[in-house]
Short mmCIF file of C-alpha atoms in Angstrom, two decimals:
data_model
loop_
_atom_site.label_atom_id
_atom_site.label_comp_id
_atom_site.label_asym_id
_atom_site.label_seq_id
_atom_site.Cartn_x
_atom_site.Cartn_y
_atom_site.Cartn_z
CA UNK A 17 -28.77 -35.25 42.93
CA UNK A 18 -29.54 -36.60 39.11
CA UNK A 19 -26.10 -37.04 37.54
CA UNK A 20 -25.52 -38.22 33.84
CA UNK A 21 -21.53 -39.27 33.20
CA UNK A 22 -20.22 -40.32 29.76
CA UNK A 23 -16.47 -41.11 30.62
CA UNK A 24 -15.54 -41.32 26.68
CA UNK A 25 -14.97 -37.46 25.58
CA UNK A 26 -13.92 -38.89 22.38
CA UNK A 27 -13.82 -42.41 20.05
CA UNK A 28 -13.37 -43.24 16.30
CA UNK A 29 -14.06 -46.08 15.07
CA UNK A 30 -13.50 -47.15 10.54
CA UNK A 31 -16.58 -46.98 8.08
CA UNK A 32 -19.05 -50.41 9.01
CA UNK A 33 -17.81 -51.21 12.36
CA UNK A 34 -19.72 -51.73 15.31
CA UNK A 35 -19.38 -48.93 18.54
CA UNK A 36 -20.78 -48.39 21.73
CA UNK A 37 -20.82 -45.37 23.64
CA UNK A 38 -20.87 -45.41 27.46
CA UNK A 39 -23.40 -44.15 29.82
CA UNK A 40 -24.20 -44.39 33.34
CA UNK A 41 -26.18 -42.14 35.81
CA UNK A 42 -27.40 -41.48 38.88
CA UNK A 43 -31.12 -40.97 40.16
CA UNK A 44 -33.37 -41.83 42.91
CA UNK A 45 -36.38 -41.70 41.10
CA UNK A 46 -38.13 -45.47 39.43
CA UNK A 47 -39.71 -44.15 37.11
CA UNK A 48 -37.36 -42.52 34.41
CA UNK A 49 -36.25 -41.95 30.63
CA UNK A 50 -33.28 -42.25 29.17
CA UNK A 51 -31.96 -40.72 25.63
CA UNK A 52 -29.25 -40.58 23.34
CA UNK A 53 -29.07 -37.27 21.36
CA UNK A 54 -27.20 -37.04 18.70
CA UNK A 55 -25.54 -33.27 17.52
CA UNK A 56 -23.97 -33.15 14.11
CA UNK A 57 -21.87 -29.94 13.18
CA UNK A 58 -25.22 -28.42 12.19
CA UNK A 59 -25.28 -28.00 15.97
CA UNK A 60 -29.03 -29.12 15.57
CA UNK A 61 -29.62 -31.73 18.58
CA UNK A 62 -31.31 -34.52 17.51
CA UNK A 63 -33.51 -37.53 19.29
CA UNK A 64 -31.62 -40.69 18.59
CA UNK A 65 -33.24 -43.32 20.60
CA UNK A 66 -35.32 -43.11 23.76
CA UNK A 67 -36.13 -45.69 26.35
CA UNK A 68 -38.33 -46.23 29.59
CA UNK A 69 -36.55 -47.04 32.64
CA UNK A 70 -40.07 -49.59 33.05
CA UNK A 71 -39.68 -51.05 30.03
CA UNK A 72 -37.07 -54.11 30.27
CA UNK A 73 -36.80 -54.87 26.65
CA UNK A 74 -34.16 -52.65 25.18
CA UNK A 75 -34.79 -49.88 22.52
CA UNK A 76 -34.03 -50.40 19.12
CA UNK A 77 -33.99 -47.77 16.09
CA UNK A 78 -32.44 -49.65 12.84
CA UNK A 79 -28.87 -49.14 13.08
CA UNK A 80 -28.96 -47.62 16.70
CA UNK A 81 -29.93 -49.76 20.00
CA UNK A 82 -29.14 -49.52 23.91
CA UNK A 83 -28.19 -51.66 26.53
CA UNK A 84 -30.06 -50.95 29.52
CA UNK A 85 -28.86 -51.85 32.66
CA UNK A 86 -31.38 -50.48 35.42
CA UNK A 87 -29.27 -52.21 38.05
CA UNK A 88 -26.11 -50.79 37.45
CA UNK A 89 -27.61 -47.43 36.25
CA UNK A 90 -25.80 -48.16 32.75
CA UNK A 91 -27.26 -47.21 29.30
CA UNK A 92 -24.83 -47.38 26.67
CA UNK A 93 -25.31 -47.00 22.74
CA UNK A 94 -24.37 -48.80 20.02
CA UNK A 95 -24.06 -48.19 16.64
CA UNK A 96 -24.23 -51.16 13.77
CA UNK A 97 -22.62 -50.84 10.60
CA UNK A 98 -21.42 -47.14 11.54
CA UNK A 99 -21.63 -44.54 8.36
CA UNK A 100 -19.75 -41.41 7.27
CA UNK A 101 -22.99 -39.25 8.62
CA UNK A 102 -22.62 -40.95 11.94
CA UNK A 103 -19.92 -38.74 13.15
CA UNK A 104 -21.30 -36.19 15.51
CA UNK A 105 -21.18 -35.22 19.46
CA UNK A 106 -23.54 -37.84 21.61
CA UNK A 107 -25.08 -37.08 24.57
CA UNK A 108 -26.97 -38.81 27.23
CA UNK A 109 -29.46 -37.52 29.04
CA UNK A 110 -31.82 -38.76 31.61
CA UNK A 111 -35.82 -36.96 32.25
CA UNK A 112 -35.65 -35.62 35.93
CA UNK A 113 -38.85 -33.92 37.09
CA UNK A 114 -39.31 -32.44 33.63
CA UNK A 115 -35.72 -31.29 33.43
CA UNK A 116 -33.14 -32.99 31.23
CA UNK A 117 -30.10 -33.99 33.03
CA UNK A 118 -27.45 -34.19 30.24
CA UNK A 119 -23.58 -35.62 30.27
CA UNK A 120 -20.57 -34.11 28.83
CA UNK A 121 -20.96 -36.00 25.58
CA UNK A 122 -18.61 -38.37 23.29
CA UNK A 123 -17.12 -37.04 20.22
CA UNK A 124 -17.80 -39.78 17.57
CA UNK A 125 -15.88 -40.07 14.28
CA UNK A 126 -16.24 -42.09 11.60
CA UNK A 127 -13.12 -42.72 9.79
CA UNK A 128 -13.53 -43.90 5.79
CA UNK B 30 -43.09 -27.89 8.18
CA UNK B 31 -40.23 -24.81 9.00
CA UNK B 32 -38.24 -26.47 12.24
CA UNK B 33 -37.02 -24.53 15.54
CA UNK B 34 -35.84 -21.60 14.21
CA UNK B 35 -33.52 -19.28 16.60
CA UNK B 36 -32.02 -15.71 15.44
CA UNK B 37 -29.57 -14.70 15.60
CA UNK B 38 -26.94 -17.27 14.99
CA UNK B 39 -23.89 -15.65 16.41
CA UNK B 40 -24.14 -12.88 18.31
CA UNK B 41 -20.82 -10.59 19.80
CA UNK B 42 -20.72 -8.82 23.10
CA UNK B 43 -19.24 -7.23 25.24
CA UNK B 44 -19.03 -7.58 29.07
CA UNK B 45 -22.15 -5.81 30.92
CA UNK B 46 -24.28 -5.48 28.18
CA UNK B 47 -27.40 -7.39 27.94
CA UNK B 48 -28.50 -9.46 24.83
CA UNK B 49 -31.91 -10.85 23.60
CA UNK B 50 -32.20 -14.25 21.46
CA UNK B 51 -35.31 -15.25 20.15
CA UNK B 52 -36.59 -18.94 20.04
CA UNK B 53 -39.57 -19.75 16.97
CA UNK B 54 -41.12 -23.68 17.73
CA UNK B 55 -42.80 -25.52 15.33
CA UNK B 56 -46.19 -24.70 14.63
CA UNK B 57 -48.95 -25.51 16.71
CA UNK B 58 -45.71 -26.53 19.83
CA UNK B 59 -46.72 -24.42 22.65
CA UNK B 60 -43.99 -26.00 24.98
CA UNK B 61 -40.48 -24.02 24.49
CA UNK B 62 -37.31 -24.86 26.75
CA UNK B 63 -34.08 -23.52 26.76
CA UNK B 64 -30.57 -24.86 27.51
CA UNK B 65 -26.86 -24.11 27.67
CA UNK B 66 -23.83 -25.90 25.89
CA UNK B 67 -20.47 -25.27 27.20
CA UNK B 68 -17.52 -27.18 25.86
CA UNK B 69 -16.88 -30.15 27.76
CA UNK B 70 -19.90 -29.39 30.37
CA UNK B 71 -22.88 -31.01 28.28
CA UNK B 72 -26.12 -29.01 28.27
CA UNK B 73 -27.32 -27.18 31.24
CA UNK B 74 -31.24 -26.70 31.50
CA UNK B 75 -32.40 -22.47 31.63
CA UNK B 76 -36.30 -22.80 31.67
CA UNK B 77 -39.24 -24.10 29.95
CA UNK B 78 -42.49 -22.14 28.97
CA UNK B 79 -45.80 -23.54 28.67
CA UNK B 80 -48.64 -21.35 27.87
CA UNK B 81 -47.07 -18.35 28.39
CA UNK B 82 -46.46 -19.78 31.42
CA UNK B 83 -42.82 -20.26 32.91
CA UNK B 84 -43.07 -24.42 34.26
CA UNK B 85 -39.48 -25.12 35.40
CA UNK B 86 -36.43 -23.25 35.77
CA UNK B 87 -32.55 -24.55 35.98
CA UNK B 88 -30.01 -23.29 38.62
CA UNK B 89 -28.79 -20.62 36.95
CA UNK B 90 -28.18 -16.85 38.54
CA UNK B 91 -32.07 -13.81 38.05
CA UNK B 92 -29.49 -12.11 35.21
CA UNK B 93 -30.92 -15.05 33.21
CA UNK B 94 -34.73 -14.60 32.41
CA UNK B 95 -37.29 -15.67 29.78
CA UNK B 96 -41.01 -14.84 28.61
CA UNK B 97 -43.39 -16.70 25.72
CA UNK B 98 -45.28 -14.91 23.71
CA UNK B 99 -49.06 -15.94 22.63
CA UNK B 100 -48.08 -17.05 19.59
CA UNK B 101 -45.78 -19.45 21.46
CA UNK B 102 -42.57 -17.63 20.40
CA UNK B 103 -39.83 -17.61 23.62
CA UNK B 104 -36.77 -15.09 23.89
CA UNK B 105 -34.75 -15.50 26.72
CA UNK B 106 -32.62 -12.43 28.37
CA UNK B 107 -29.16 -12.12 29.61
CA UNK B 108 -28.34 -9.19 31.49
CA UNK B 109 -24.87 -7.76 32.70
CA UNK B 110 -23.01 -10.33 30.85
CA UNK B 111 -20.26 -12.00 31.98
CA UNK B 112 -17.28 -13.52 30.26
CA UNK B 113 -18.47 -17.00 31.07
CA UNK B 114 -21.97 -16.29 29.96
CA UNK B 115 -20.05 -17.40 26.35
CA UNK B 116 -21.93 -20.30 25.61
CA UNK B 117 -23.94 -21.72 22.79
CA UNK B 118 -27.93 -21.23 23.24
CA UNK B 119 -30.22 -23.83 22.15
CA UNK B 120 -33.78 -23.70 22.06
CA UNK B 121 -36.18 -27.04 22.37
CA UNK B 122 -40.11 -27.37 21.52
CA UNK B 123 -42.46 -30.42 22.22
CA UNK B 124 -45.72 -30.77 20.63
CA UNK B 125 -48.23 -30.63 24.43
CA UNK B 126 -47.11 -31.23 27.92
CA UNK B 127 -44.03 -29.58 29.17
CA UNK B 128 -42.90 -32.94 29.79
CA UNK B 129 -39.35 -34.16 28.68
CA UNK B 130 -40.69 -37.35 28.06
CA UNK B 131 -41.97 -36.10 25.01
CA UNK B 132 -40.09 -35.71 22.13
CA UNK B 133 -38.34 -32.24 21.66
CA UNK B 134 -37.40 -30.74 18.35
CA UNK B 135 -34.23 -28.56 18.84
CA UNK B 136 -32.87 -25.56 16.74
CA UNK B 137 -29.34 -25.21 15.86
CA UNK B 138 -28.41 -22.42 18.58
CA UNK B 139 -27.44 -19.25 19.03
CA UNK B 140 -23.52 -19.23 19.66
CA UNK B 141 -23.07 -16.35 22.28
CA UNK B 142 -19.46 -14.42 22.50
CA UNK B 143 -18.80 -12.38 25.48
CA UNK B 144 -16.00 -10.20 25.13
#
């Protein structure tokens, strides 16, 4: 079975510092996809970064990029220069026959 | 361009009733999928809807059903609900293929109280 684990329920990091957030997963499938969604208290889920289990080079989006480690079923996120509107609920999630598999999530917070 | 919009937001009940939330995509999205957030448990996929057509469907127990409309509007159903039903509700539409690969716009939920 698919699995998605994020073993961080919760991190805070100050205003301009550098964070990662955890991933790994479980799948027997080659070809995949892999996302971080982020979920502000708006409760609105949104698509942070996406990558292609193919795809070797790593995803970046500005501030936001992943280290993809197809080996060792590890995707992790970091955030550059983290901002006050960074603080939110990630989640993980990994495309398994057309279903998302999602992880528990990590409570971010920014601290000023 | 109006986003996902779900009604209603919060919604009270009480155990064995049914309830009835609503799911709007963006225009001219005709895929709609639905998923549950528990505390601590992540996001749990319901069922998606292509088409009018249900494509995929979670693990979750027949008390749980759905149906999409022509217009591409989705309401799921929960019947005889149970205290653990309490959960919030959040609705996802892509722009084509029911595929998760493509990128899916989500509304902000309907938060579901079973008393």
């Amino acid at each position: 079975a698919q699995t998605v684990t994020q073993s961080q329920p919760e991190m805070s990091v100050q205003e301009a510092e550098t964070v990662t957030l955890s991933c790994t997963y479980d799948t027997s499938e080659n070809n995949y996809y892999l996302f971080w969604y982020k979920q502000p208290p708006s409760r609105q889920m949104i698509l942070v970064i996406r990558q292609e289990a193919y795809k070797q080079q790593n995803a970046t989006e500005n501030r936001f990029s992943v280290n993809f480690q197809k080996a060792a079923k590890s995707f992790s996120l970091k955030i550059s220069d983290s901002q006050l509107g960074d603080t939110a609920m990630y989640f993980c999630a990994l495309d398994s026959n057309y279903q998302l598999i999602w992880g528990a999530g990590t409570k971010l917070i920014i601290k000023p | 361009k109006a986003g996902v919009t779900q009604t209603p937001r919060y919604l009270i009940k009480t155990r064995g009733q049914q309830v009835t939330l609503s799911c709007s995509p963006i225009s001219g999205h005709r895929s709609v999928s639905w998923y549950q957030q528990t505390p601590g448990q992540g996001l749990q996929f319901l069922f998606e809807y292509f088409s009018e057509t249900q494509r995929n469907k979670g693990n979750f127990p027949g008390r749980f059903s759905g149906r999409q409309f022509s217009n591409s509007r989705s309401e799921m159903n929960v019947s005889t609900l149970e205290l653990g039903d309490s959960a919030l509700y959040l609705c996802a539409s892509s722009l084509v293929v029911p595929s998760t690969n493509e990128k899916l716009f989500f509304g902000s939920g309907t938060q579901l109280s079973v008393l």
